[in-house]
Amino acid sequence: MKKAIIIGAGPAGLTAAYYLLKETDIHPIIIEKEDFVGGIARTVEYKGNRMDIGGHRFFSKNQEIVDLWEDLLPVQGKRAMDDKLLKRNCQLQDNGPDPETADEVMLNRHRISRILYLRRFFDYPISLGINTIVNLGLMRLMLVIVSYIKAVFVKLPETNLENFMINRFGKKLYKMFFKDYTHKVWGRYPAEIDASWGSQRIKGVSVYKMLTHFFAQVLHIRSRKVETSLIDYFYYPKYGPGQLWQKMKAEIEKQGGEIYLNCAVQELIRDKGRIVGVKTQQDREIEVWHADYIISSMPIKDLVHDIQDENLPAEVKDVADGLLYRDFITVGVLVNKLKLKNTTKIKTLGNIVPDCWIYIQESEVKIGRLQIFNNWSPYLVQDPAHKVWLGLEYFCQENDDKWTMPDDEFIQFAIGELERIGVISAEDVEDSVCIHVPKAYPAYFGRYKDFAVVRKYLDSIENLYCIGRNGQHRYNNMDHSMMTAIEAVNVLKDRNYSKNNIWNVNTEKEYHEN
C-alpha cells in the first residue's frame, strides 16, 4: 500500500487525510508538531470557557465543503439556548439535532460585525447606509462622495495595496477605515504591501457593491450571488471550530489513518527529484518516515529550510528566508458586564452588543479586533446569561515588544486599552488568559514579490504537494485551505489534474474574506 506523509494537522492536513481515506487506497500519516489539531482554527478551553483563536465563520461558496461540514456536524433542528430564551427566530434544519441535548451539532448564527471608530459603531464592511451617513456627518460624507467619484474616473495603477483600495473606495474612505487599520494588522502601511493581498481578501468589494447590498436589504431582495464579506448567516460548531477538527481527527483514526502529535519535522531528505524520507523528533525519539507522497502545510520558509538539498539554488533559499509572517496574540477576558450599550434592535442575553467581532479603528490603542464569544455560540461561555467572555486580538511580530512581554503584563496592558476606549471597566474583570500564535498570517511583503521562484522549485519536486494557508504562503480562508487539500488528492488519483490545480484555489475574482 502506498503511503502519504502529511505535515500539519490543521484544516488542510486533516482534509487531505480524510479524502485520501475516502477516495484512494493511499494510507495517510499526519505529523503535527503541536499537541493539538486544527492549527489556528482550534478551540482553546480555559476554566470552562472556550476561545476561538482568530474567529472562524463556517461559510463557503463551495458546496462540497459545506456538505462535508454538515456530514461531520449536522445542522441544528431546534433553537439554541440564547435563541430559545430570547424567542429569536433562526434557520433550522428538518430533523436536525437539538443543541440543548446534543453536542455534535452545527449552529446557524446571525453574522453581526461592526467597526468602532470615533467611539461610534459603523457597519462592517463599511457601507454608505443611514448609520454611516449619520455617524460621519454632512461634511465628512461630502468629502467621501467627492473622493469616490474621483476614484471612479481616475484609476491608479494597482502596484500596491493602497492604490488597490483607493480605486474601490476613494481616498477619503481609504484613509478613514483602511490605512491605519492595515498598519495595525500588518505593521506596514498599504503602500508597502503587494496588491495581491487585496486580491485575496477584499476582491469583489467596492462602494458600488456595498450600496447594492444595502438597497437589496432595504427592499428585501435576496441574491444567489453574495459577496463573502456581506454574508448575513454562517455555520458554527456548538463548541467552536476546534470541535469540527476533533471530529475529523476521530473519523480519520476510525478509518485507519495515523496522526502523531508533538512530532516535529527535522529534515526532508531529497534524492534527485523526490523527497525520499522525512526525519522527525517526538519527545527524544528520532524517526525517519518513508513515503510515496509528501503533502505539506508547514510554513514555506520552514519547508525550504528543512529540505536537505545540496543543489538548492541560492535564490530559492534567499527568497524563502525573506518570506515574512504576522504573528498573533489573543487575550481572553471574562467580565461581569460591558460598558458598551446595545443600541440595536437585536435581542441578546444580558442585552450586550450583538457583535461577533468588533474591528477597533481607534488610533490610540493597539488592539485590532474584539471578539464577543457569547455571540458566536452561547455554549462557548460557562455562564452566558451573566458573564461576557471576550477575545482581544493583537497583531505583532514574533520577538517584538508585544510578543516578548510577560503574559500578566500584557493582559493588564490589554485590559487598560479596552478601558480607555470605553468598552469595559477594569473592576469588572473576573479572569483572563493570554494565547500566542506564531506565523498566523503569511505576509504580502518582504520577498513575497519573488515567490514564484520558490514555487517553481517546490513544484519541481515530483512527490511534494503544498497545501493550506502557510503551505502556500497565501492568506486563504479555512474553506480555501480545505479545497487545496482536496485538489492535492485529485492530483494523486487523476492524471488530468496537475499541481496548478492546487495553486489555483482562491484565485477567482469574486471570492474574498468572510
mmCIF file of N, CA and C in Angstrom, residues 223-342:
data_model
loop_
_atom_site.group_PDB
_atom_site.id
_atom_site.type_symbol
_atom_site.label_atom_id
_atom_site.label_comp_id
_atom_site.label_asym_id
_atom_site.label_seq_id
_atom_site.Cartn_x
_atom_site.Cartn_y
_atom_site.Cartn_z
ATOM 1 N N SER A 223 -30.151 37.757 -3.182
ATOM 2 C CA SER A 223 -29.400 37.374 -4.371
ATOM 3 C C SER A 223 -28.677 36.066 -4.117
ATOM 4 N N ARG A 224 -28.632 35.235 -5.149
ATOM 5 C CA ARG A 224 -27.879 33.982 -5.030
ATOM 6 C C ARG A 224 -26.384 34.249 -5.012
ATOM 7 N N LYS A 225 -25.972 35.369 -5.588
ATOM 8 C CA LYS A 225 -24.553 35.709 -5.648
ATOM 9 C C LYS A 225 -24.254 36.739 -4.581
ATOM 10 N N VAL A 226 -23.724 36.299 -3.461
ATOM 11 C CA VAL A 226 -23.456 37.183 -2.326
ATOM 12 C C VAL A 226 -21.965 37.248 -2.092
ATOM 13 N N GLU A 227 -21.421 38.459 -2.020
ATOM 14 C CA GLU A 227 -20.004 38.602 -1.702
ATOM 15 C C GLU A 227 -19.763 38.068 -0.296
ATOM 16 N N THR A 228 -18.676 37.353 -0.111
ATOM 17 C CA THR A 228 -18.425 36.660 1.148
ATOM 18 C C THR A 228 -18.379 37.604 2.331
ATOM 19 N N SER A 229 -17.849 38.830 2.150
ATOM 20 C CA SER A 229 -17.781 39.777 3.253
ATOM 21 C C SER A 229 -19.152 40.310 3.632
ATOM 22 N N LEU A 230 -20.192 40.018 2.851
ATOM 23 C CA LEU A 230 -21.507 40.571 3.092
ATOM 24 C C LEU A 230 -22.508 39.522 3.568
ATOM 25 N N ILE A 231 -22.046 38.350 3.936
ATOM 26 C CA ILE A 231 -22.956 37.289 4.350
ATOM 27 C C ILE A 231 -23.658 37.663 5.649
ATOM 28 N N ASP A 232 -24.901 37.195 5.806
ATOM 29 C CA ASP A 232 -25.689 37.509 6.991
ATOM 30 C C ASP A 232 -25.727 36.353 7.993
ATOM 31 N N TYR A 233 -25.523 35.123 7.517
ATOM 32 C CA TYR A 233 -25.562 33.953 8.392
ATOM 33 C C TYR A 233 -24.378 33.042 8.096
ATOM 34 N N PHE A 234 -23.988 32.271 9.088
ATOM 35 C CA PHE A 234 -22.888 31.327 8.902
ATOM 36 C C PHE A 234 -23.081 30.153 9.846
ATOM 37 N N TYR A 235 -22.491 29.032 9.496
ATOM 38 C CA TYR A 235 -22.475 27.873 10.381
ATOM 39 C C TYR A 235 -21.403 28.074 11.457
ATOM 40 N N TYR A 236 -21.656 27.417 12.600
ATOM 41 C CA TYR A 236 -20.650 27.480 13.669
ATOM 42 C C TYR A 236 -20.835 26.286 14.600
ATOM 43 N N PRO A 237 -19.771 25.485 14.830
ATOM 44 C CA PRO A 237 -19.895 24.348 15.745
ATOM 45 C C PRO A 237 -20.280 24.804 17.156
ATOM 46 N N LYS A 238 -21.059 23.997 17.821
ATOM 47 C CA LYS A 238 -21.544 24.338 19.161
ATOM 48 C C LYS A 238 -20.416 24.756 20.091
ATOM 49 N N TYR A 239 -19.293 24.055 20.049
ATOM 50 C CA TYR A 239 -18.176 24.338 20.943
ATOM 51 C C TYR A 239 -16.978 24.955 20.212
ATOM 52 N N GLY A 240 -17.242 25.659 19.140
ATOM 53 C CA GLY A 240 -16.161 26.350 18.449
ATOM 54 C C GLY A 240 -15.560 25.517 17.332
ATOM 55 N N PRO A 241 -14.714 26.134 16.504
ATOM 56 C CA PRO A 241 -14.199 25.468 15.302
ATOM 57 C C PRO A 241 -13.391 24.212 15.596
ATOM 58 N N GLY A 242 -12.676 24.204 16.718
ATOM 59 C CA GLY A 242 -11.871 23.033 17.048
ATOM 60 C C GLY A 242 -12.685 21.771 17.185
ATOM 61 N N GLN A 243 -13.966 21.908 17.512
ATOM 62 C CA GLN A 243 -14.830 20.741 17.650
ATOM 63 C C GLN A 243 -14.935 19.981 16.340
ATOM 64 N N LEU A 244 -15.037 20.713 15.227
ATOM 65 C CA LEU A 244 -15.137 20.040 13.934
ATOM 66 C C LEU A 244 -13.851 19.302 13.603
ATOM 67 N N TRP A 245 -12.699 19.920 13.904
ATOM 68 C CA TRP A 245 -11.423 19.275 13.565
ATOM 69 C C TRP A 245 -11.150 18.089 14.483
ATOM 70 N N GLN A 246 -11.627 18.144 15.716
ATOM 71 C CA GLN A 246 -11.530 16.974 16.583
ATOM 72 C C GLN A 246 -12.382 15.829 16.037
ATOM 73 N N LYS A 247 -13.557 16.185 15.501
ATOM 74 C CA LYS A 247 -14.425 15.154 14.911
ATOM 75 C C LYS A 247 -13.769 14.556 13.663
ATOM 76 N N MET A 248 -13.151 15.399 12.831
ATOM 77 C CA MET A 248 -12.482 14.871 11.650
ATOM 78 C C MET A 248 -11.299 13.993 12.049
ATOM 79 N N LYS A 249 -10.569 14.394 13.071
ATOM 80 C CA LYS A 249 -9.461 13.576 13.577
ATOM 81 C C LYS A 249 -9.968 12.189 13.985
ATOM 82 N N ALA A 250 -11.078 12.155 14.711
ATOM 83 C CA ALA A 250 -11.635 10.882 15.157
ATOM 84 C C ALA A 250 -12.049 10.015 13.961
ATOM 85 N N GLU A 251 -12.619 10.638 12.934
ATOM 86 C CA GLU A 251 -13.038 9.890 11.749
ATOM 87 C C GLU A 251 -11.830 9.328 10.998
ATOM 88 N N ILE A 252 -10.761 10.126 10.918
ATOM 89 C CA ILE A 252 -9.537 9.665 10.238
ATOM 90 C C ILE A 252 -8.966 8.441 10.951
ATOM 91 N N GLU A 253 -8.875 8.526 12.262
ATOM 92 C CA GLU A 253 -8.312 7.415 13.037
ATOM 93 C C GLU A 253 -9.242 6.196 12.990
ATOM 94 N N LYS A 254 -10.533 6.448 12.968
ATOM 95 C CA LYS A 254 -11.500 5.348 12.887
ATOM 96 C C LYS A 254 -11.340 4.570 11.588
ATOM 97 N N GLN A 255 -10.971 5.286 10.516
ATOM 98 C CA GLN A 255 -10.806 4.651 9.210
ATOM 99 C C GLN A 255 -9.389 4.124 8.976
ATOM 100 N N GLY A 256 -8.539 4.213 9.991
ATOM 101 C CA GLY A 256 -7.211 3.623 9.882
ATOM 102 C C GLY A 256 -6.083 4.600 9.639
ATOM 103 N N GLY A 257 -6.384 5.890 9.496
ATOM 104 C CA GLY A 257 -5.331 6.883 9.334
ATOM 105 C C GLY A 257 -4.548 7.078 10.632
ATOM 106 N N GLU A 258 -3.312 7.542 10.501
ATOM 107 C CA GLU A 258 -2.464 7.741 11.678
ATOM 108 C C GLU A 258 -2.201 9.233 11.881
ATOM 109 N N ILE A 259 -2.237 9.661 13.143
ATOM 110 C CA ILE A 259 -1.957 11.060 13.488
ATOM 111 C C ILE A 259 -1.012 11.068 14.674
ATOM 112 N N TYR A 260 0.127 11.749 14.506
ATOM 113 C CA TYR A 260 1.137 11.825 15.558
ATOM 114 C C TYR A 260 1.318 13.281 15.971
ATOM 115 N N LEU A 261 0.956 13.577 17.228
ATOM 116 C CA LEU A 261 1.103 14.923 17.763
ATOM 117 C C LEU A 261 2.450 15.069 18.467
ATOM 118 N N ASN A 262 2.849 16.301 18.743
ATOM 119 C CA ASN A 262 4.156 16.588 19.357
ATOM 120 C C ASN A 262 5.293 15.965 18.547
ATOM 121 N N CYS A 263 5.115 15.944 17.235
ATOM 122 C CA CYS A 263 6.074 15.292 16.341
ATOM 123 C C CYS A 263 6.550 16.336 15.328
ATOM 124 N N ALA A 264 7.767 16.823 15.493
ATOM 125 C CA ALA A 264 8.268 17.944 14.694
ATOM 126 C C ALA A 264 9.183 17.471 13.572
ATOM 127 N N VAL A 265 9.000 18.042 12.395
ATOM 128 C CA VAL A 265 9.868 17.727 11.262
ATOM 129 C C VAL A 265 11.261 18.312 11.496
ATOM 130 N N GLN A 266 12.289 17.497 11.282
ATOM 131 C CA GLN A 266 13.671 17.947 11.392
ATOM 132 C C GLN A 266 14.307 18.116 10.011
ATOM 133 N N GLU A 267 14.047 17.176 9.130
ATOM 134 C CA GLU A 267 14.632 17.221 7.790
ATOM 135 C C GLU A 267 13.695 16.545 6.797
ATOM 136 N N LEU A 268 13.735 17.021 5.555
ATOM 137 C CA LEU A 268 13.138 16.305 4.434
ATOM 138 C C LEU A 268 14.290 15.886 3.531
ATOM 139 N N ILE A 269 14.435 14.594 3.357
ATOM 140 C CA ILE A 269 15.587 14.052 2.650
ATOM 141 C C ILE A 269 15.265 13.938 1.166
ATOM 142 N N ARG A 270 16.034 14.655 0.351
ATOM 143 C CA ARG A 270 15.783 14.658 -1.092
ATOM 144 C C ARG A 270 16.810 13.793 -1.814
ATOM 145 N N ASP A 271 16.314 13.025 -2.759
ATOM 146 C CA ASP A 271 17.182 12.236 -3.638
ATOM 147 C C ASP A 271 16.698 12.460 -5.059
ATOM 148 N N LYS A 272 17.527 13.178 -5.800
ATOM 149 C CA LYS A 272 17.169 13.551 -7.175
ATOM 150 C C LYS A 272 15.880 14.363 -7.153
ATOM 151 N N GLY A 273 14.846 13.912 -7.824
ATOM 152 C CA GLY A 273 13.639 14.729 -7.954
ATOM 153 C C GLY A 273 12.551 14.429 -6.955
ATOM 154 N N ARG A 274 12.870 13.686 -5.877
ATOM 155 C CA ARG A 274 11.833 13.281 -4.925
ATOM 156 C C ARG A 274 12.281 13.494 -3.491
ATOM 157 N N ILE A 275 11.296 13.599 -2.603
ATOM 158 C CA ILE A 275 11.553 13.510 -1.166
ATOM 159 C C ILE A 275 11.433 12.042 -0.794
ATOM 160 N N VAL A 276 12.521 11.455 -0.310
ATOM 161 C CA VAL A 276 12.515 10.019 -0.032
ATOM 162 C C VAL A 276 12.343 9.705 1.450
ATOM 163 N N GLY A 277 12.426 10.733 2.300
ATOM 164 C CA GLY A 277 12.261 10.482 3.720
ATOM 165 C C GLY A 277 11.997 11.768 4.486
ATOM 166 N N VAL A 278 11.284 11.639 5.603
ATOM 167 C CA VAL A 278 11.019 12.766 6.497
ATOM 168 C C VAL A 278 11.519 12.386 7.883
ATOM 169 N N LYS A 279 12.511 13.135 8.361
ATOM 170 C CA LYS A 279 13.058 12.867 9.692
ATOM 171 C C LYS A 279 12.304 13.713 10.718
ATOM 172 N N THR A 280 11.807 13.070 11.779
ATOM 173 C CA THR A 280 11.041 13.780 12.803
ATOM 174 C C THR A 280 11.607 13.508 14.186
ATOM 175 N N GLN A 281 11.205 14.369 15.114
ATOM 176 C CA GLN A 281 11.547 14.155 16.515
ATOM 177 C C GLN A 281 10.272 14.240 17.340
ATOM 178 N N GLN A 282 10.020 13.196 18.113
ATOM 179 C CA GLN A 282 8.881 13.168 19.019
ATOM 180 C C GLN A 282 9.427 12.835 20.395
ATOM 181 N N ASP A 283 9.260 13.796 21.311
ATOM 182 C CA ASP A 283 9.972 13.723 22.595
ATOM 183 C C ASP A 283 11.467 13.656 22.263
ATOM 184 N N ARG A 284 12.154 12.578 22.639
ATOM 185 C CA ARG A 284 13.588 12.470 22.330
ATOM 186 C C ARG A 284 13.870 11.455 21.225
ATOM 187 N N GLU A 285 12.804 10.924 20.675
ATOM 188 C CA GLU A 285 12.983 9.880 19.662
ATOM 189 C C GLU A 285 13.042 10.472 18.258
ATOM 190 N N ILE A 286 14.073 10.065 17.525
ATOM 191 C CA ILE A 286 14.228 10.467 16.128
ATOM 192 C C ILE A 286 13.757 9.318 15.243
ATOM 193 N N GLU A 287 12.965 9.636 14.232
ATOM 194 C CA GLU A 287 12.464 8.609 13.333
ATOM 195 C C GLU A 287 12.495 9.133 11.906
ATOM 196 N N VAL A 288 12.786 8.251 10.960
ATOM 197 C CA VAL A 288 12.743 8.605 9.541
ATOM 198 C C VAL A 288 11.573 7.868 8.903
ATOM 199 N N TRP A 289 10.671 8.650 8.320
ATOM 200 C CA TRP A 289 9.474 8.101 7.683
ATOM 201 C C TRP A 289 9.703 8.054 6.172
ATOM 202 N N HIS A 290 9.377 6.952 5.583
ATOM 203 C CA HIS A 290 9.473 6.822 4.126
ATOM 204 C C HIS A 290 8.051 6.783 3.563
ATOM 205 N N ALA A 291 7.845 7.528 2.490
ATOM 206 C CA ALA A 291 6.502 7.599 1.916
ATOM 207 C C ALA A 291 6.585 7.829 0.422
ATOM 208 N N ASP A 292 5.489 7.544 -0.244
ATOM 209 C CA ASP A 292 5.420 7.763 -1.696
ATOM 210 C C ASP A 292 5.105 9.223 -2.024
ATOM 211 N N TYR A 293 4.355 9.861 -1.117
ATOM 212 C CA TYR A 293 3.949 11.248 -1.344
ATOM 213 C C TYR A 293 4.160 12.061 -0.075
ATOM 214 N N ILE A 294 4.496 13.333 -0.261
ATOM 215 C CA ILE A 294 4.615 14.273 0.854
ATOM 216 C C ILE A 294 3.643 15.417 0.599
ATOM 217 N N ILE A 295 2.703 15.614 1.517
ATOM 218 C CA ILE A 295 1.742 16.711 1.426
ATOM 219 C C ILE A 295 2.045 17.660 2.584
ATOM 220 N N SER A 296 2.447 18.871 2.264
ATOM 221 C CA SER A 296 2.947 19.777 3.303
ATOM 222 C C SER A 296 2.076 21.010 3.482
ATOM 223 N N SER A 297 1.698 21.281 4.733
ATOM 224 C CA SER A 297 1.031 22.531 5.081
ATOM 225 C C SER A 297 1.888 23.356 6.033
ATOM 226 N N MET A 298 3.153 22.962 6.200
ATOM 227 C CA MET A 298 4.042 23.720 7.079
ATOM 228 C C MET A 298 4.449 25.020 6.383
ATOM 229 N N PRO A 299 4.855 26.042 7.135
ATOM 230 C CA PRO A 299 5.258 27.303 6.515
ATOM 231 C C PRO A 299 6.337 27.091 5.458
ATOM 232 N N ILE A 300 6.164 27.728 4.306
ATOM 233 C CA ILE A 300 7.107 27.591 3.195
ATOM 234 C C ILE A 300 8.530 27.909 3.635
ATOM 235 N N LYS A 301 8.679 28.921 4.466
ATOM 236 C CA LYS A 301 10.005 29.310 4.947
ATOM 237 C C LYS A 301 10.691 28.139 5.640
ATOM 238 N N ASP A 302 9.941 27.438 6.491
ATOM 239 C CA ASP A 302 10.495 26.302 7.228
ATOM 240 C C ASP A 302 10.685 25.092 6.314
ATOM 241 N N LEU A 303 9.763 24.911 5.385
ATOM 242 C CA LEU A 303 9.845 23.768 4.465
ATOM 243 C C LEU A 303 11.137 23.817 3.652
ATOM 244 N N VAL A 304 11.419 24.957 3.047
ATOM 245 C CA VAL A 304 12.634 25.083 2.231
ATOM 246 C C VAL A 304 13.876 24.900 3.098
ATOM 247 N N HIS A 305 13.847 25.443 4.309
ATOM 248 C CA HIS A 305 14.983 25.298 5.227
ATOM 249 C C HIS A 305 15.255 23.836 5.558
ATOM 250 N N ASP A 306 14.175 23.039 5.685
ATOM 251 C CA ASP A 306 14.328 21.653 6.129
ATOM 252 C C ASP A 306 14.636 20.675 5.000
ATOM 253 N N ILE A 307 14.485 21.097 3.748
ATOM 254 C CA ILE A 307 14.805 20.196 2.634
ATOM 255 C C ILE A 307 16.325 20.079 2.497
ATOM 256 N N GLN A 308 16.814 18.873 2.639
ATOM 257 C CA GLN A 308 18.254 18.633 2.526
ATOM 258 C C GLN A 308 18.616 18.447 1.047
ATOM 259 N N ASP A 309 19.057 19.554 0.461
ATOM 260 C CA ASP A 309 19.333 19.553 -0.977
ATOM 261 C C ASP A 309 20.632 20.311 -1.214
ATOM 262 N N GLU A 310 21.686 19.572 -1.552
ATOM 263 C CA GLU A 310 22.985 20.210 -1.781
ATOM 264 C C GLU A 310 22.949 21.157 -2.971
ATOM 265 N N ASN A 311 22.003 20.948 -3.847
ATOM 266 C CA ASN A 311 21.912 21.777 -5.054
ATOM 267 C C ASN A 311 20.802 22.831 -4.966
ATOM 268 N N LEU A 312 20.366 23.122 -3.744
ATOM 269 C CA LEU A 312 19.331 24.149 -3.569
ATOM 270 C C LEU A 312 19.825 25.483 -4.122
ATOM 271 N N PRO A 313 19.133 26.063 -5.109
ATOM 272 C CA PRO A 313 19.574 27.335 -5.676
ATOM 273 C C PRO A 313 19.608 28.433 -4.610
ATOM 274 N N ALA A 314 20.657 29.254 -4.642
ATOM 275 C CA ALA A 314 20.823 30.317 -3.653
ATOM 276 C C ALA A 314 19.634 31.269 -3.665
ATOM 277 N N GLU A 315 19.089 31.545 -4.857
ATOM 278 C CA GLU A 315 17.969 32.480 -4.940
ATOM 279 C C GLU A 315 16.734 31.920 -4.244
ATOM 280 N N VAL A 316 16.503 30.615 -4.377
ATOM 281 C CA VAL A 316 15.360 29.993 -3.709
ATOM 282 C C VAL A 316 15.499 30.132 -2.204
ATOM 283 N N LYS A 317 16.689 29.862 -1.688
ATOM 284 C CA LYS A 317 16.924 29.986 -0.254
ATOM 285 C C LYS A 317 16.733 31.428 0.207
ATOM 286 N N ASP A 318 17.256 32.379 -0.549
ATOM 287 C CA ASP A 318 17.162 33.786 -0.163
ATOM 288 C C ASP A 318 15.710 34.252 -0.132
ATOM 289 N N VAL A 319 14.946 33.866 -1.145
ATOM 290 C CA VAL A 319 13.541 34.284 -1.187
ATOM 291 C C VAL A 319 12.762 33.637 -0.044
ATOM 292 N N ALA A 320 12.979 32.348 0.176
ATOM 293 C CA ALA A 320 12.278 31.654 1.261
ATOM 294 C C ALA A 320 12.620 32.269 2.608
ATOM 295 N N ASP A 321 13.895 32.562 2.822
ATOM 296 C CA ASP A 321 14.312 33.196 4.083
ATOM 297 C C ASP A 321 13.686 34.579 4.246
ATOM 298 N N GLY A 322 13.357 35.216 3.132
ATOM 299 C CA GLY A 322 12.797 36.565 3.171
ATOM 300 C C GLY A 322 11.282 36.612 3.233
ATOM 301 N N LEU A 323 10.616 35.439 3.256
ATOM 302 C CA LEU A 323 9.164 35.419 3.421
ATOM 303 C C LEU A 323 8.834 35.758 4.878
ATOM 304 N N LEU A 324 7.896 36.665 5.055
ATOM 305 C CA LEU A 324 7.576 37.165 6.391
ATOM 306 C C LEU A 324 6.179 36.734 6.816
ATOM 307 N N TYR A 325 5.937 36.823 8.102
ATOM 308 C CA TYR A 325 4.663 36.414 8.682
ATOM 309 C C TYR A 325 4.233 37.444 9.716
ATOM 310 N N ARG A 326 2.962 37.471 9.977
ATOM 311 C CA ARG A 326 2.439 38.296 11.056
ATOM 312 C C ARG A 326 1.951 37.351 12.134
ATOM 313 N N ASP A 327 2.358 37.615 13.351
ATOM 314 C CA ASP A 327 2.001 36.754 14.475
ATOM 315 C C ASP A 327 0.838 37.364 15.250
ATOM 316 N N PHE A 328 0.335 36.630 16.213
ATOM 317 C CA PHE A 328 -0.987 36.942 16.732
ATOM 318 C C PHE A 328 -1.042 36.627 18.225
ATOM 319 N N ILE A 329 -1.653 37.521 18.994
ATOM 320 C CA ILE A 329 -1.886 37.269 20.422
ATOM 321 C C ILE A 329 -3.361 37.503 20.710
ATOM 322 N N THR A 330 -3.980 36.550 21.391
ATOM 323 C CA THR A 330 -5.352 36.725 21.863
ATOM 324 C C THR A 330 -5.345 36.744 23.385
ATOM 325 N N VAL A 331 -6.009 37.740 23.955
ATOM 326 C CA VAL A 331 -6.197 37.802 25.404
ATOM 327 C C VAL A 331 -7.661 37.512 25.689
ATOM 328 N N GLY A 332 -7.921 36.449 26.427
ATOM 329 C CA GLY A 332 -9.287 36.141 26.849
ATOM 330 C C GLY A 332 -9.579 36.877 28.145
ATOM 331 N N VAL A 333 -10.678 37.609 28.173
ATOM 332 C CA VAL A 333 -11.045 38.392 29.353
ATOM 333 C C VAL A 333 -12.500 38.105 29.709
ATOM 334 N N LEU A 334 -12.743 37.650 30.934
ATOM 335 C CA LEU A 334 -14.087 37.381 31.434
ATOM 336 C C LEU A 334 -14.536 38.555 32.290
ATOM 337 N N VAL A 335 -15.674 39.164 31.933
ATOM 338 C CA VAL A 335 -16.163 40.336 32.671
ATOM 339 C C VAL A 335 -17.614 40.127 33.094
ATOM 340 N N ASN A 336 -18.007 40.893 34.117
ATOM 341 C CA ASN A 336 -19.393 40.853 34.587
ATOM 342 C C ASN A 336 -20.334 41.571 33.637
ATOM 343 N N LYS A 337 -19.823 42.635 33.014
ATOM 344 C CA LYS A 337 -20.664 43.418 32.111
ATOM 345 C C LYS A 337 -19.790 44.267 31.208
ATOM 346 N N LEU A 338 -20.392 44.786 30.157
ATOM 347 C CA LEU A 338 -19.731 45.714 29.251
ATOM 348 C C LEU A 338 -20.221 47.135 29.524
ATOM 349 N N LYS A 339 -19.375 48.101 29.221
ATOM 350 C CA LYS A 339 -19.816 49.494 29.256
ATOM 351 C C LYS A 339 -20.508 49.874 27.949
ATOM 352 N N LEU A 340 -20.189 49.170 26.874
ATOM 353 C CA LEU A 340 -20.857 49.412 25.598
ATOM 354 C C LEU A 340 -22.343 49.103 25.728
ATOM 355 N N LYS A 341 -23.164 49.961 25.170
ATOM 356 C CA LYS A 341 -24.609 49.766 25.234
ATOM 357 C C LYS A 341 -25.134 49.177 23.924
ATOM 358 N N ASN A 342 -26.110 48.307 24.048
ATOM 359 C CA ASN A 342 -26.753 47.740 22.874
ATOM 360 C C ASN A 342 -27.839 48.689 22.384
#
